[in-house]
């Protein structure tokens, strides 16, 4: 398989490894991106669980809470300038209130649902596009519910660049729920606890860490013990309850939540544009442009 400059660029962004190392990795695995990431990690050229996907889409995330119901959602626009537009912000508020009232199950169902003005969400957005002049999309949302004995923790960072909604069960301490949301915004964990990590993911990580240790020249008789220690560090990176609390590094999030008398039941974290790109850039042209000072 031919290794393109775009593939090399993508692997660099995901791993932070050098251009030649990325090209070699892709060549070794015949262009398989995930296998190339593992190859670089095994060689000690990439940090574990730190994929920095390029974020090119603009827009905002938002959260609306109404009693025991809450919605977290993302609305995309083409430019940051339009995302700050008053008309765009009004649209975001209208969409959030509608989602919370109707509680659709999917984006498709949401777009087809009728708002109080008689228009479907899709048509309402189309009207906004005509006025604002940019493509706008309702990208994703999640509606959460709780009981009177639970607490929501809504948190918006950087004016909506990141949104986190937590649900603490068994406590009404909303401030604590928000503190946990702030922590999640900062550290971006994938799971609540180790129990949620699949056996396949754990085994995959164990294999990569084993190869990494062997490539470092570690004696085989201590590799297994080293790998289990590094697995513990891996869980600390991806599981929020295993992480040191950002407001008190001497305390685990698990212990902070326990001190409230509740448990962390759920969380959702959205970052504007994560995982999508506006355009495909030509990497070679981009480098040449920088060389020429354009």
PDB file of C-alpha atoms in Angstrom:
ATOM      1  CA  UNK A   1       0.000   0.000   0.000  1.00  0.00           C
ATOM      2  CA  UNK A   2       1.320   3.451  -0.917  1.00  0.00           C
ATOM      3  CA  UNK A   3       2.032   5.606   2.142  1.00  0.00           C
ATOM      4  CA  UNK A   4       0.791   9.153   1.493  1.00  0.00           C
ATOM      5  CA  UNK A   5       1.833  12.414   3.113  1.00  0.00           C
ATOM      6  CA  UNK A   6      -1.698  12.758   4.494  1.00  0.00           C
ATOM      7  CA  UNK A   7      -1.382   9.395   6.263  1.00  0.00           C
ATOM      8  CA  UNK A   8       1.952  10.422   7.773  1.00  0.00           C
ATOM      9  CA  UNK A   9       0.429  13.711   8.917  1.00  0.00           C
ATOM     10  CA  UNK A  10      -2.530  11.949  10.551  1.00  0.00           C
ATOM     11  CA  UNK A  11      -0.260   9.547  12.434  1.00  0.00           C
ATOM     12  CA  UNK A  12       1.933  12.441  13.620  1.00  0.00           C
ATOM     13  CA  UNK A  13      -1.123  14.247  14.986  1.00  0.00           C
ATOM     14  CA  UNK A  14      -2.344  11.106  16.762  1.00  0.00           C
ATOM     15  CA  UNK A  15       0.984  10.142  18.330  1.00  0.00           C
ATOM     16  CA  UNK A  16       3.340  13.121  18.361  1.00  0.00           C
ATOM     17  CA  UNK A  17       6.081  10.931  16.850  1.00  0.00           C
ATOM     18  CA  UNK A  18       8.556  12.237  14.238  1.00  0.00           C
ATOM     19  CA  UNK A  19       7.724  12.288  10.549  1.00  0.00           C
ATOM     20  CA  UNK A  20      10.272   9.624   9.563  1.00  0.00           C
ATOM     21  CA  UNK A  21       9.224   7.384  12.453  1.00  0.00           C
ATOM     22  CA  UNK A  22       5.595   7.709  11.365  1.00  0.00           C
ATOM     23  CA  UNK A  23       6.452   6.877   7.769  1.00  0.00           C
ATOM     24  CA  UNK A  24       8.468   3.842   8.861  1.00  0.00           C
ATOM     25  CA  UNK A  25       5.655   2.644  11.128  1.00  0.00           C
ATOM     26  CA  UNK A  26       3.063   2.916   8.362  1.00  0.00           C
ATOM     27  CA  UNK A  27       5.354   1.117   5.952  1.00  0.00           C
ATOM     28  CA  UNK A  28       5.933  -1.709   8.444  1.00  0.00           C
ATOM     29  CA  UNK A  29       2.213  -2.333   8.893  1.00  0.00           C
ATOM     30  CA  UNK A  30       1.170  -1.686   5.298  1.00  0.00           C
ATOM     31  CA  UNK A  31      -0.743   1.495   6.064  1.00  0.00           C
ATOM     32  CA  UNK A  32      -2.888   0.205   8.950  1.00  0.00           C
ATOM     33  CA  UNK A  33      -3.295   3.332  11.133  1.00  0.00           C
ATOM     34  CA  UNK A  34      -4.174   1.573  14.415  1.00  0.00           C
ATOM     35  CA  UNK A  35      -1.378  -0.960  13.948  1.00  0.00           C
ATOM     36  CA  UNK A  36       1.034   1.897  13.244  1.00  0.00           C
ATOM     37  CA  UNK A  37       0.031   3.582  16.514  1.00  0.00           C
ATOM     38  CA  UNK A  38       0.747   0.328  18.370  1.00  0.00           C
ATOM     39  CA  UNK A  39       4.076  -0.035  16.521  1.00  0.00           C
ATOM     40  CA  UNK A  40       5.204   3.415  17.645  1.00  0.00           C
ATOM     41  CA  UNK A  41       4.084   2.808  21.218  1.00  0.00           C
ATOM     42  CA  UNK A  42       5.908  -0.522  21.348  1.00  0.00           C
ATOM     43  CA  UNK A  43       9.069   1.253  20.226  1.00  0.00           C
ATOM     44  CA  UNK A  44       8.611   3.889  22.911  1.00  0.00           C
ATOM     45  CA  UNK A  45       7.982   6.630  20.351  1.00  0.00           C
ATOM     46  CA  UNK A  46       4.427   7.493  21.358  1.00  0.00           C
ATOM     47  CA  UNK A  47       2.715   8.139  24.716  1.00  0.00           C
ATOM     48  CA  UNK A  48      -0.010   5.732  25.786  1.00  0.00           C
ATOM     49  CA  UNK A  49      -3.634   6.717  25.382  1.00  0.00           C
ATOM     50  CA  UNK A  50      -2.858  10.210  24.101  1.00  0.00           C
ATOM     51  CA  UNK A  51      -4.360  10.594  20.679  1.00  0.00           C
ATOM     52  CA  UNK A  52      -4.628  14.247  19.736  1.00  0.00           C
ATOM     53  CA  UNK A  53      -7.098  14.155  16.870  1.00  0.00           C
ATOM     54  CA  UNK A  54      -7.111  17.394  14.977  1.00  0.00           C
ATOM     55  CA  UNK A  55     -10.153  19.509  15.755  1.00  0.00           C
ATOM     56  CA  UNK A  56     -11.204  21.762  12.897  1.00  0.00           C
ATOM     57  CA  UNK A  57     -14.985  22.146  13.318  1.00  0.00           C
ATOM     58  CA  UNK A  58     -16.273  25.170  15.234  1.00  0.00           C
ATOM     59  CA  UNK A  59     -19.431  25.822  17.202  1.00  0.00           C
ATOM     60  CA  UNK A  60     -20.346  25.336  20.827  1.00  0.00           C
ATOM     61  CA  UNK A  61     -21.413  22.822  23.427  1.00  0.00           C
ATOM     62  CA  UNK A  62     -24.109  23.604  25.958  1.00  0.00           C
ATOM     63  CA  UNK A  63     -26.058  22.167  28.879  1.00  0.00           C
ATOM     64  CA  UNK A  64     -29.591  22.910  30.037  1.00  0.00           C
ATOM     65  CA  UNK A  65     -30.884  21.616  33.372  1.00  0.00           C
ATOM     66  CA  UNK A  66     -34.544  21.607  34.347  1.00  0.00           C
ATOM     67  CA  UNK A  67     -35.246  19.904  37.656  1.00  0.00           C
ATOM     68  CA  UNK A  68     -34.514  16.210  37.324  1.00  0.00           C
ATOM     69  CA  UNK A  69     -33.836  16.419  33.590  1.00  0.00           C
ATOM     70  CA  UNK A  70     -30.800  17.717  31.753  1.00  0.00           C
ATOM     71  CA  UNK A  71     -29.459  17.778  28.216  1.00  0.00           C
ATOM     72  CA  UNK A  72     -25.880  18.179  26.997  1.00  0.00           C
ATOM     73  CA  UNK A  73     -25.466  18.910  23.287  1.00  0.00           C
ATOM     74  CA  UNK A  74     -23.195  20.232  20.544  1.00  0.00           C
ATOM     75  CA  UNK A  75     -24.078  22.538  17.660  1.00  0.00           C
ATOM     76  CA  UNK A  76     -21.471  23.080  14.938  1.00  0.00           C
ATOM     77  CA  UNK A  77     -20.797  26.050  12.668  1.00  0.00           C
ATOM     78  CA  UNK A  78     -18.024  26.673  10.166  1.00  0.00           C
ATOM     79  CA  UNK A  79     -16.182  29.456  12.011  1.00  0.00           C
ATOM     80  CA  UNK A  80     -15.568  30.543  15.565  1.00  0.00           C
ATOM     81  CA  UNK A  81     -16.748  34.023  14.574  1.00  0.00           C
ATOM     82  CA  UNK A  82     -20.239  32.760  13.767  1.00  0.00           C
ATOM     83  CA  UNK A  83     -20.272  30.596  16.895  1.00  0.00           C
ATOM     84  CA  UNK A  84     -20.147  33.835  18.909  1.00  0.00           C
ATOM     85  CA  UNK A  85     -22.951  35.405  16.841  1.00  0.00           C
ATOM     86  CA  UNK A  86     -26.046  36.391  18.844  1.00  0.00           C
ATOM     87  CA  UNK A  87     -28.324  34.664  16.333  1.00  0.00           C
ATOM     88  CA  UNK A  88     -26.326  31.446  16.633  1.00  0.00           C
ATOM     89  CA  UNK A  89     -26.444  31.582  20.425  1.00  0.00           C
ATOM     90  CA  UNK A  90     -30.211  32.091  20.318  1.00  0.00           C
ATOM     91  CA  UNK A  91     -30.540  29.055  18.056  1.00  0.00           C
ATOM     92  CA  UNK A  92     -28.453  26.970  20.459  1.00  0.00           C
ATOM     93  CA  UNK A  93     -30.720  27.917  23.373  1.00  0.00           C
ATOM     94  CA  UNK A  94     -33.844  27.103  21.355  1.00  0.00           C
ATOM     95  CA  UNK A  95     -32.477  23.716  20.307  1.00  0.00           C
ATOM     96  CA  UNK A  96     -31.471  22.833  23.866  1.00  0.00           C
ATOM     97  CA  UNK A  97     -34.882  23.700  25.289  1.00  0.00           C
ATOM     98  CA  UNK A  98     -36.571  21.671  22.554  1.00  0.00           C
ATOM     99  CA  UNK A  99     -34.360  18.621  23.117  1.00  0.00           C
ATOM    100  CA  UNK A 100     -35.094  18.724  26.833  1.00  0.00           C
ATOM    101  CA  UNK A 101     -38.827  18.993  26.236  1.00  0.00           C
ATOM    102  CA  UNK A 102     -39.132  16.315  23.533  1.00  0.00           C
ATOM    103  CA  UNK A 103     -36.313  13.941  24.572  1.00  0.00           C
ATOM    104  CA  UNK A 104     -35.749  12.398  21.136  1.00  0.00           C
ATOM    105  CA  UNK A 105     -33.731   9.181  20.993  1.00  0.00           C
ATOM    106  CA  UNK A 106     -31.519   9.977  17.998  1.00  0.00           C
ATOM    107  CA  UNK A 107     -30.262  12.906  15.916  1.00  0.00           C
ATOM    108  CA  UNK A 108     -32.530  11.776  13.084  1.00  0.00           C
ATOM    109  CA  UNK A 109     -35.544  11.785  15.400  1.00  0.00           C
ATOM    110  CA  UNK A 110     -34.509  15.171  16.759  1.00  0.00           C
ATOM    111  CA  UNK A 111     -34.197  16.734  13.300  1.00  0.00           C
ATOM    112  CA  UNK A 112     -37.630  15.431  12.312  1.00  0.00           C
ATOM    113  CA  UNK A 113     -39.359  16.576  15.516  1.00  0.00           C
ATOM    114  CA  UNK A 114     -41.505  19.714  15.433  1.00  0.00           C
ATOM    115  CA  UNK A 115     -40.681  22.766  17.492  1.00  0.00           C
ATOM    116  CA  UNK A 116     -43.206  25.127  19.081  1.00  0.00           C
ATOM    117  CA  UNK A 117     -43.143  27.320  15.948  1.00  0.00           C
ATOM    118  CA  UNK A 118     -44.444  24.433  13.847  1.00  0.00           C
ATOM    119  CA  UNK A 119     -41.159  23.850  12.000  1.00  0.00           C
ATOM    120  CA  UNK A 120     -39.097  20.711  12.247  1.00  0.00           C
ATOM    121  CA  UNK A 121     -35.691  21.127  13.877  1.00  0.00           C
ATOM    122  CA  UNK A 122     -34.072  20.587  10.467  1.00  0.00           C
ATOM    123  CA  UNK A 123     -36.147  23.381   8.891  1.00  0.00           C
ATOM    124  CA  UNK A 124     -35.577  25.689  11.854  1.00  0.00           C
ATOM    125  CA  UNK A 125     -31.833  25.216  11.469  1.00  0.00           C
ATOM    126  CA  UNK A 126     -32.123  25.803   7.709  1.00  0.00           C
ATOM    127  CA  UNK A 127     -33.802  29.138   8.359  1.00  0.00           C
ATOM    128  CA  UNK A 128     -30.962  30.076  10.704  1.00  0.00           C
ATOM    129  CA  UNK A 129     -28.418  29.081   8.046  1.00  0.00           C
ATOM    130  CA  UNK A 130     -30.119  31.402   5.554  1.00  0.00           C
ATOM    131  CA  UNK A 131     -29.834  34.310   7.996  1.00  0.00           C
ATOM    132  CA  UNK A 132     -26.392  33.611   9.416  1.00  0.00           C
ATOM    133  CA  UNK A 133     -24.740  32.481   6.194  1.00  0.00           C
ATOM    134  CA  UNK A 134     -22.895  29.369   7.399  1.00  0.00           C
ATOM    135  CA  UNK A 135     -23.640  25.673   7.551  1.00  0.00           C
ATOM    136  CA  UNK A 136     -24.963  24.795  11.020  1.00  0.00           C
ATOM    137  CA  UNK A 137     -25.657  21.310  12.341  1.00  0.00           C
ATOM    138  CA  UNK A 138     -26.983  19.751  15.515  1.00  0.00           C
ATOM    139  CA  UNK A 139     -24.241  17.167  15.906  1.00  0.00           C
ATOM    140  CA  UNK A 140     -25.042  15.204  19.062  1.00  0.00           C
ATOM    141  CA  UNK A 141     -26.861  15.264  22.387  1.00  0.00           C
ATOM    142  CA  UNK A 142     -27.669  13.171  25.439  1.00  0.00           C
ATOM    143  CA  UNK A 143     -30.615  13.592  27.777  1.00  0.00           C
ATOM    144  CA  UNK A 144     -30.068  12.532  31.390  1.00  0.00           C
ATOM    145  CA  UNK A 145     -32.510  12.085  34.257  1.00  0.00           C
ATOM    146  CA  UNK A 146     -32.081  11.791  38.015  1.00  0.00           C
ATOM    147  CA  UNK A 147     -34.152  11.534  41.181  1.00  0.00           C
ATOM    148  CA  UNK A 148     -34.630  14.083  43.949  1.00  0.00           C
ATOM    149  CA  UNK A 149     -31.898  12.258  45.881  1.00  0.00           C
ATOM    150  CA  UNK A 150     -29.262  12.757  43.168  1.00  0.00           C
ATOM    151  CA  UNK A 151     -27.276  15.700  41.805  1.00  0.00           C
ATOM    152  CA  UNK A 152     -26.406  16.993  38.351  1.00  0.00           C
ATOM    153  CA  UNK A 153     -23.008  18.573  37.798  1.00  0.00           C
ATOM    154  CA  UNK A 154     -23.104  20.806  34.696  1.00  0.00           C
ATOM    155  CA  UNK A 155     -19.844  22.514  33.710  1.00  0.00           C
ATOM    156  CA  UNK A 156     -18.908  24.608  30.655  1.00  0.00           C
ATOM    157  CA  UNK A 157     -15.256  25.427  29.985  1.00  0.00           C
ATOM    158  CA  UNK A 158     -13.945  28.250  27.787  1.00  0.00           C
ATOM    159  CA  UNK A 159     -17.390  29.521  26.918  1.00  0.00           C
ATOM    160  CA  UNK A 160     -18.614  26.162  25.702  1.00  0.00           C
ATOM    161  CA  UNK A 161     -15.520  24.697  24.029  1.00  0.00           C
ATOM    162  CA  UNK A 162     -15.885  21.802  26.493  1.00  0.00           C
ATOM    163  CA  UNK A 163     -19.046  20.695  28.291  1.00  0.00           C
ATOM    164  CA  UNK A 164     -19.328  18.040  30.998  1.00  0.00           C
ATOM    165  CA  UNK A 165     -22.448  16.748  32.702  1.00  0.00           C
ATOM    166  CA  UNK A 166     -22.109  14.421  35.692  1.00  0.00           C
ATOM    167  CA  UNK A 167     -24.723  12.548  37.693  1.00  0.00           C
ATOM    168  CA  UNK A 168     -23.970  11.798  41.347  1.00  0.00           C
ATOM    169  CA  UNK A 169     -26.337   9.216  42.782  1.00  0.00           C
ATOM    170  CA  UNK A 170     -27.301   9.198  46.444  1.00  0.00           C
ATOM    171  CA  UNK A 171     -26.306  12.794  47.208  1.00  0.00           C
ATOM    172  CA  UNK A 172     -27.812  16.188  46.510  1.00  0.00           C
ATOM    173  CA  UNK A 173     -24.417  17.935  46.653  1.00  0.00           C
ATOM    174  CA  UNK A 174     -24.545  19.854  43.340  1.00  0.00           C
ATOM    175  CA  UNK A 175     -21.256  21.635  44.093  1.00  0.00           C
ATOM    176  CA  UNK A 176     -19.458  18.304  44.432  1.00  0.00           C
ATOM    177  CA  UNK A 177     -21.032  17.071  41.198  1.00  0.00           C
ATOM    178  CA  UNK A 178     -19.788  20.211  39.445  1.00  0.00           C
ATOM    179  CA  UNK A 179     -16.296  19.752  40.907  1.00  0.00           C
ATOM    180  CA  UNK A 180     -16.168  16.255  39.428  1.00  0.00           C
ATOM    181  CA  UNK A 181     -17.335  17.686  36.099  1.00  0.00           C
ATOM    182  CA  UNK A 182     -14.513  20.252  36.193  1.00  0.00           C
ATOM    183  CA  UNK A 183     -12.051  17.427  36.846  1.00  0.00           C
ATOM    184  CA  UNK A 184     -13.387  15.461  33.871  1.00  0.00           C
ATOM    185  CA  UNK A 185     -13.159  18.544  31.652  1.00  0.00           C
ATOM    186  CA  UNK A 186      -9.478  18.874  32.560  1.00  0.00           C
ATOM    187  CA  UNK A 187      -8.336  15.225  32.411  1.00  0.00           C
ATOM    188  CA  UNK A 188     -10.703  13.740  29.815  1.00  0.00           C
ATOM    189  CA  UNK A 189     -11.115  10.190  31.188  1.00  0.00           C
ATOM    190  CA  UNK A 190     -12.915   7.573  29.090  1.00  0.00           C
ATOM    191  CA  UNK A 191     -14.546   5.523  31.841  1.00  0.00           C
ATOM    192  CA  UNK A 192     -15.883   5.839  35.378  1.00  0.00           C
ATOM    193  CA  UNK A 193     -14.068   2.782  36.756  1.00  0.00           C
ATOM    194  CA  UNK A 194     -11.948  -0.205  35.738  1.00  0.00           C
ATOM    195  CA  UNK A 195     -15.065  -2.374  35.628  1.00  0.00           C
ATOM    196  CA  UNK A 196     -16.157  -0.546  32.472  1.00  0.00           C
ATOM    197  CA  UNK A 197     -12.943  -1.302  30.568  1.00  0.00           C
ATOM    198  CA  UNK A 198     -13.446  -4.298  28.295  1.00  0.00           C
ATOM    199  CA  UNK A 199     -11.283  -7.394  28.657  1.00  0.00           C
ATOM    200  CA  UNK A 200     -10.237  -6.911  25.034  1.00  0.00           C
ATOM    201  CA  UNK A 201      -8.941  -3.397  25.708  1.00  0.00           C
ATOM    202  CA  UNK A 202      -7.046  -4.534  28.815  1.00  0.00           C
ATOM    203  CA  UNK A 203      -5.455  -7.446  26.940  1.00  0.00           C
ATOM    204  CA  UNK A 204      -4.519  -5.177  24.039  1.00  0.00           C
ATOM    205  CA  UNK A 205      -2.850  -2.741  26.415  1.00  0.00           C
ATOM    206  CA  UNK A 206      -1.061  -5.576  28.238  1.00  0.00           C
ATOM    207  CA  UNK A 207       0.352  -6.847  24.929  1.00  0.00           C
ATOM    208  CA  UNK A 208       1.569  -3.394  23.891  1.00  0.00           C
ATOM    209  CA  UNK A 209       3.159  -2.757  27.293  1.00  0.00           C
ATOM    210  CA  UNK A 210       4.844  -6.160  27.221  1.00  0.00           C
ATOM    211  CA  UNK A 211       6.394  -5.481  23.817  1.00  0.00           C
ATOM    212  CA  UNK A 212       7.400  -2.033  24.989  1.00  0.00           C
ATOM    213  CA  UNK A 213       9.210  -3.441  28.044  1.00  0.00           C
ATOM    214  CA  UNK A 214      10.969  -6.139  26.025  1.00  0.00           C
ATOM    215  CA  UNK A 215      12.099  -3.548  23.464  1.00  0.00           C
ATOM    216  CA  UNK A 216      13.548  -1.538  26.340  1.00  0.00           C
ATOM    217  CA  UNK A 217      15.767  -4.526  27.103  1.00  0.00           C
ATOM    218  CA  UNK A 218      14.106  -5.395  30.413  1.00  0.00           C
ATOM    219  CA  UNK A 219      14.773  -8.950  31.721  1.00  0.00           C
ATOM    220  CA  UNK A 220      11.904 -11.298  30.873  1.00  0.00           C
ATOM    221  CA  UNK A 221      11.584 -12.445  34.490  1.00  0.00           C
ATOM    222  CA  UNK A 222      10.510  -8.952  35.634  1.00  0.00           C
ATOM    223  CA  UNK A 223       8.538  -7.876  32.559  1.00  0.00           C
ATOM    224  CA  UNK A 224       5.218  -9.284  33.795  1.00  0.00           C
ATOM    225  CA  UNK A 225       5.476  -7.402  37.097  1.00  0.00           C
ATOM    226  CA  UNK A 226       6.434  -4.201  35.264  1.00  0.00           C
ATOM    227  CA  UNK A 227       3.508  -4.570  32.895  1.00  0.00           C
ATOM    228  CA  UNK A 228       0.997  -4.894  35.731  1.00  0.00           C
ATOM    229  CA  UNK A 229       2.431  -1.743  37.300  1.00  0.00           C
ATOM    230  CA  UNK A 230       2.135   0.127  34.024  1.00  0.00           C
ATOM    231  CA  UNK A 231      -1.404  -1.179  33.583  1.00  0.00           C
ATOM    232  CA  UNK A 232      -2.233   0.515  36.874  1.00  0.00           C
ATOM    233  CA  UNK A 233      -0.932   3.786  35.435  1.00  0.00           C
ATOM    234  CA  UNK A 234      -3.014   3.174  32.303  1.00  0.00           C
ATOM    235  CA  UNK A 235      -6.173   2.802  34.394  1.00  0.00           C
ATOM    236  CA  UNK A 236      -5.306   6.065  36.139  1.00  0.00           C
ATOM    237  CA  UNK A 237      -5.225   7.769  32.746  1.00  0.00           C
ATOM    238  CA  UNK A 238      -8.577   6.485  31.509  1.00  0.00           C
ATOM    239  CA  UNK A 239     -10.717   5.882  34.633  1.00  0.00           C
ATOM    240  CA  UNK A 240     -11.910   8.954  36.506  1.00  0.00           C
ATOM    241  CA  UNK A 241     -12.281   7.266  39.900  1.00  0.00           C
ATOM    242  CA  UNK A 242      -8.622   6.167  39.781  1.00  0.00           C
ATOM    243  CA  UNK A 243      -7.349   9.676  39.036  1.00  0.00           C
ATOM    244  CA  UNK A 244      -5.857  12.172  41.478  1.00  0.00           C
ATOM    245  CA  UNK A 245      -8.483  14.862  42.064  1.00  0.00           C
ATOM    246  CA  UNK A 246      -7.531  18.132  40.357  1.00  0.00           C
ATOM    247  CA  UNK A 247      -8.607  20.194  43.355  1.00  0.00           C
ATOM    248  CA  UNK A 248      -6.623  18.020  45.771  1.00  0.00           C
ATOM    249  CA  UNK A 249      -3.874  15.877  44.233  1.00  0.00           C
ATOM    250  CA  UNK A 250      -3.497  13.944  47.506  1.00  0.00           C
ATOM    251  CA  UNK A 251      -7.005  12.563  47.095  1.00  0.00           C
ATOM    252  CA  UNK A 252      -8.413  10.200  44.467  1.00  0.00           C
ATOM    253  CA  UNK A 253     -11.675  11.182  42.785  1.00  0.00           C
ATOM    254  CA  UNK A 254     -13.114   7.952  44.203  1.00  0.00           C
ATOM    255  CA  UNK A 255     -12.440   9.170  47.734  1.00  0.00           C
ATOM    256  CA  UNK A 256     -13.803  12.643  47.049  1.00  0.00           C
ATOM    257  CA  UNK A 257     -17.062  11.237  45.684  1.00  0.00           C
ATOM    258  CA  UNK A 258     -17.316   8.803  48.603  1.00  0.00           C
ATOM    259  CA  UNK A 259     -16.981  11.711  51.036  1.00  0.00           C
ATOM    260  CA  UNK A 260     -20.214  13.176  49.614  1.00  0.00           C
ATOM    261  CA  UNK A 261     -22.113  10.007  50.480  1.00  0.00           C
ATOM    262  CA  UNK A 262     -22.877   9.365  46.825  1.00  0.00           C
ATOM    263  CA  UNK A 263     -21.513   7.528  43.800  1.00  0.00           C
ATOM    264  CA  UNK A 264     -20.618   8.699  40.309  1.00  0.00           C
ATOM    265  CA  UNK A 265     -23.356   7.130  38.212  1.00  0.00           C
ATOM    266  CA  UNK A 266     -22.668   8.718  34.819  1.00  0.00           C
ATOM    267  CA  UNK A 267     -20.847  11.446  32.933  1.00  0.00           C
ATOM    268  CA  UNK A 268     -20.789  12.893  29.426  1.00  0.00           C
ATOM    269  CA  UNK A 269     -17.950  15.039  28.088  1.00  0.00           C
ATOM    270  CA  UNK A 270     -18.171  16.904  24.772  1.00  0.00           C
ATOM    271  CA  UNK A 271     -15.421  18.965  23.175  1.00  0.00           C
ATOM    272  CA  UNK A 272     -16.279  21.120  20.176  1.00  0.00           C
ATOM    273  CA  UNK A 273     -15.401  19.419  16.914  1.00  0.00           C
ATOM    274  CA  UNK A 274     -13.547  16.455  18.414  1.00  0.00           C
ATOM    275  CA  UNK A 275     -13.013  13.720  15.862  1.00  0.00           C
ATOM    276  CA  UNK A 276     -14.110  15.699  12.791  1.00  0.00           C
ATOM    277  CA  UNK A 277     -12.296  17.904  10.292  1.00  0.00           C
ATOM    278  CA  UNK A 278     -13.522  20.686   8.037  1.00  0.00           C
ATOM    279  CA  UNK A 279     -11.196  19.923   5.172  1.00  0.00           C
ATOM    280  CA  UNK A 280      -8.391  17.646   4.034  1.00  0.00           C
ATOM    281  CA  UNK A 281      -5.180  19.653   3.843  1.00  0.00           C
ATOM    282  CA  UNK A 282      -2.338  18.692   1.540  1.00  0.00           C
ATOM    283  CA  UNK A 283       0.509  18.125   4.000  1.00  0.00           C
ATOM    284  CA  UNK A 284       3.259  18.639   1.421  1.00  0.00           C
ATOM    285  CA  UNK A 285       1.727  21.934   0.314  1.00  0.00           C
ATOM    286  CA  UNK A 286       1.338  23.001   3.950  1.00  0.00           C
ATOM    287  CA  UNK A 287       5.044  22.423   4.644  1.00  0.00           C
ATOM    288  CA  UNK A 288       6.076  24.212   1.453  1.00  0.00           C
ATOM    289  CA  UNK A 289       3.889  27.160   2.370  1.00  0.00           C
ATOM    290  CA  UNK A 290       5.620  27.433   5.730  1.00  0.00           C
ATOM    291  CA  UNK A 291       9.050  27.214   4.092  1.00  0.00           C
ATOM    292  CA  UNK A 292       8.131  30.065   1.738  1.00  0.00           C
ATOM    293  CA  UNK A 293       6.790  32.099   4.641  1.00  0.00           C
ATOM    294  CA  UNK A 294       3.228  32.266   3.315  1.00  0.00           C
TER     295      UNK A 294
END
